[in-house]
Short mmCIF file of C-alpha atoms in Angstrom, two decimals:
data_model
loop_
_atom_site.label_atom_id
_atom_site.label_comp_id
_atom_site.label_asym_id
_atom_site.label_seq_id
_atom_site.Cartn_x
_atom_site.Cartn_y
_atom_site.Cartn_z
CA LEU A 541 90.88 81.88 114.39
CA ASN A 542 91.60 78.38 115.89
CA THR A 543 94.17 77.62 118.82
CA GLY A 544 93.37 74.36 119.75
CA ASP A 545 93.38 73.78 123.48
CA TYR A 546 95.23 76.83 124.24
CA SER A 547 93.71 79.20 127.01
CA ASP A 548 91.60 81.94 125.95
CA GLU A 549 93.31 84.67 127.70
CA SER A 550 97.10 85.15 128.32
CA LYS A 551 98.20 85.54 131.72
CA ALA A 552 99.48 88.68 130.95
CA ALA A 553 95.75 89.49 130.76
CA GLY A 554 94.73 92.93 133.22
CA GLU A 555 95.91 96.03 134.01
CA ALA A 556 99.61 96.05 131.94
CA ASP A 557 100.64 100.34 133.17
CA SER A 558 99.09 102.44 135.26
CA GLN A 559 100.80 106.15 135.82
CA ASP A 560 99.73 109.51 137.28
CA GLY A 561 101.55 112.68 135.42
CA LYS A 562 101.39 116.12 134.88
CA LEU A 563 100.51 117.44 131.35
CA ASP A 564 103.14 119.76 129.33
CA ALA A 565 102.23 123.25 127.96
CA LYS A 566 100.62 121.84 125.34
CA GLY A 567 98.18 119.76 127.03
CA ASN A 568 100.03 116.30 126.43
CA PHE A 569 101.21 113.41 128.48
CA LYS A 570 103.49 110.85 126.82
CA ARG A 571 103.97 107.39 127.77
CA LYS A 572 105.34 104.35 126.21
CA ILE A 573 104.08 100.81 127.14
CA LYS A 574 105.70 97.64 126.17
CA LEU A 575 102.87 95.54 124.75
CA ASP A 576 105.07 92.31 124.56
CA PHE A 577 103.03 89.11 126.38
CA ASP A 578 105.41 86.11 126.09
CA ASP A 579 101.90 84.08 126.32
CA GLN A 580 99.96 85.59 123.59
CA ARG A 581 98.69 83.18 121.62
CA ARG A 582 95.64 85.63 119.83
CA PRO A 583 95.12 88.71 119.60
CA GLU A 584 93.97 90.76 122.08
CA ARG A 585 92.48 94.12 122.47
CA VAL A 586 94.26 96.89 124.74
CA VAL A 587 92.20 99.33 125.94
CA PHE A 588 93.77 102.77 127.02
CA ASP A 589 92.01 104.76 129.58
CA ALA A 590 92.80 108.41 130.70
CA GLU A 591 91.00 110.86 132.90
CA VAL A 592 92.45 114.58 133.24
CA ALA A 593 91.38 116.70 136.40
CA ASP A 594 92.13 120.31 136.58
CA ILE A 595 92.87 122.62 139.95
CA SER A 596 89.08 122.44 140.56
CA ARG A 597 88.75 118.81 140.26
CA ALA A 598 86.62 118.73 137.36
CA THR A 599 87.57 116.02 134.90
CA VAL A 600 87.73 114.43 131.41
CA THR A 601 88.03 111.20 130.36
CA ALA A 602 88.99 109.50 127.13
CA ARG A 603 89.17 105.69 125.94
CA THR A 604 90.53 104.35 122.81
CA SER A 605 92.14 100.63 121.71
CA VAL A 606 94.04 99.22 119.44
CA MET A 607 94.46 95.62 118.27
CA LEU A 608 97.25 94.07 119.47
CA HIS A 609 98.75 91.23 117.18
CA PRO A 610 100.68 88.05 118.27
CA ALA A 611 102.87 87.44 115.23
CA ASP A 612 103.69 89.54 111.96
CA PHE A 613 101.03 86.82 110.18
CA TYR A 614 98.89 84.11 110.92
CA VAL A 615 98.57 80.88 109.14
CA GLY A 616 96.10 79.57 107.78
CA LEU A 617 94.45 75.88 106.31
CA LYS A 618 92.17 75.15 103.72
CA LEU A 619 89.51 72.98 105.14
CA PRO A 620 90.01 69.96 103.12
CA SER A 621 87.64 68.63 100.44
CA GLU A 622 86.98 65.63 102.29
CA ARG A 623 86.41 64.94 106.13
CA PHE A 624 87.69 61.40 106.45
CA VAL A 625 90.77 60.34 104.77
CA ALA A 626 91.91 56.72 104.71
CA ALA A 627 94.09 54.72 106.70
CA GLY A 628 97.25 54.36 104.61
CA SER A 629 96.89 57.60 102.29
CA GLN A 630 98.44 60.80 101.88
CA PHE A 631 96.49 63.91 103.56
CA ARG A 632 97.57 67.13 101.60
CA ALA A 633 97.39 69.91 103.59
CA ASP A 634 97.24 73.65 102.20
CA VAL A 635 98.49 76.52 104.04
CA ALA A 636 98.77 80.18 103.62
CA ALA A 637 100.19 82.99 105.87
CA ILE A 638 98.11 85.91 105.86
CA ASP A 639 99.20 89.24 107.60
CA PRO A 640 97.04 91.56 110.24
CA LYS A 641 95.48 93.65 107.13
CA GLY A 642 94.37 90.41 105.20
CA ASP A 643 97.59 90.21 102.42
CA HIS A 644 98.60 87.27 102.18
CA LYS A 645 102.69 86.30 102.51
CA ALA A 646 105.09 84.71 100.44
CA SER A 647 107.86 82.62 101.48
CA VAL A 648 107.06 81.53 104.42
CA LYS A 649 108.37 78.25 105.88
CA VAL A 650 104.90 76.32 107.69
CA LYS A 651 105.98 73.06 109.83
CA LEU A 652 103.04 70.64 109.71
CA GLU A 653 102.25 67.73 112.15
CA LEU A 654 99.62 65.51 112.02
CA LEU A 655 99.08 64.46 115.52
CA GLU A 656 97.20 61.48 116.55
CA ARG A 657 95.09 62.31 119.72
CA LYS A 658 94.19 59.63 122.14
CA TRP A 659 92.42 59.89 125.74
CA LYS A 660 94.07 58.51 128.81
CA SER A 661 91.07 57.84 131.48
CA ALA A 662 91.33 57.19 135.28
CA THR A 663 88.41 56.62 137.98
CA ARG A 664 89.30 57.53 141.69
CA GLU A 665 87.10 56.12 144.01
CA PHE A 666 86.01 58.79 146.78
CA PRO A 667 86.15 57.27 150.72
CA ASP A 668 82.21 57.26 150.59
CA GLY A 669 82.14 55.05 147.66
CA ARG A 670 81.46 57.44 145.18
CA THR A 671 83.62 56.61 141.68
CA ALA A 672 84.84 60.22 139.58
CA THR A 673 86.18 59.52 136.28
CA SER A 674 88.63 61.95 134.48
CA SER A 675 89.76 62.40 130.83
CA LYS A 676 93.03 64.03 129.23
CA PRO A 677 94.04 64.39 125.66
CA GLU A 678 97.82 62.54 124.69
CA ASP A 679 99.03 64.02 121.29
CA GLU A 680 101.75 62.03 119.37
CA ILE A 681 103.15 63.44 116.43
CA VAL A 682 103.07 60.82 113.70
CA SER A 683 103.78 62.68 110.29
CA THR A 684 105.13 65.91 109.50
CA CYS A 685 106.53 68.04 106.28
CA GLU A 686 107.08 71.74 105.29
CA ALA A 687 105.15 73.82 102.79
CA VAL A 688 106.60 76.95 101.55
CA THR A 689 103.82 79.48 101.50
CA THR A 690 103.24 81.63 97.82
CA ILE A 691 101.03 84.53 97.36
CA THR A 692 98.31 82.11 97.20
CA THR A 693 99.10 78.72 99.47
CA GLY A 694 101.76 76.24 99.91
CA SER A 695 100.91 72.66 100.39
CA CYS A 696 102.81 69.23 101.19
CA SER A 697 101.43 65.55 102.05
CA LEU A 698 101.36 63.77 105.52
CA PRO A 699 100.68 60.39 105.43
CA VAL A 700 97.97 59.04 107.45
CA PRO A 701 99.26 55.77 109.09
CA ARG A 702 95.91 54.40 110.98
CA ALA A 703 92.36 54.96 111.77
CA GLY A 704 92.59 57.28 114.25
CA TYR A 705 91.74 60.77 115.87
CA PHE A 706 93.67 63.13 114.39
CA ILE A 707 94.81 66.75 114.51
CA LEU A 708 96.58 68.97 112.09
CA ARG A 709 99.15 71.22 113.66
CA ALA A 710 100.44 74.48 111.07
CA THR A 711 103.31 76.28 112.92
CA ALA A 712 105.69 79.31 111.46
CA GLN A 713 108.02 82.03 112.86
CA ASP A 714 107.97 85.66 112.13
CA GLY A 715 110.68 88.19 111.91
CA ARG A 716 110.46 88.57 115.64
CA GLY A 717 110.86 85.18 116.54
CA HIS A 718 107.16 84.23 117.18
CA THR A 719 105.66 80.48 116.71
#
C-alpha cells in the first residue's frame, strides 16, 4: 500500500476510549466505541485490552484486536511494463478496486491524476555564517482521466506533456464517502 507523502500515523492514534464498569450477571460488559478516524489513510490495528478484578482484587486480563480499514475498498495500480515514458506520448494506467477480503469490485469510478513534481529549494544563512539548504516538493496536476473498474481492471490514458518527474495518483470514493 503506497500512500505517498501521507503521515504513517493518524492523529487519532492512541487511546480511543477507557471505561470502568461492572459485569452483568453472566459476566459480560458491553461497550460501543466509534472507530471512525477522520484522518485515517491506511489500515490500522485497533487493540482492545480488558482487566477484571474480583472482590479479593485477583485479576484476569485479556487482549484482542481488529483491523480497521479506512474505506470499503482499496485502489490499486498495475505496475507499468516500462519505467520511462516518452514526452508527448500517452500513458495507459490500469487500475483495480479491491475490497479488504481481496475481491475485485466492479463499477468503481477511479479518478487518475498525473502530477508533475518539482522541488523548490531555499538556502538560509545563520548569524554565525553557516548555511542550510532545505527543499520541499511542489506538485502540479498536468493531466487527468477517469476509469471504471470491471471484475478485473479498468483503464484510461493520460498525456505526458514533457520530460520530468511524475507521480500517478488514483482516487475513488466509497459508499460511505471516504476517498
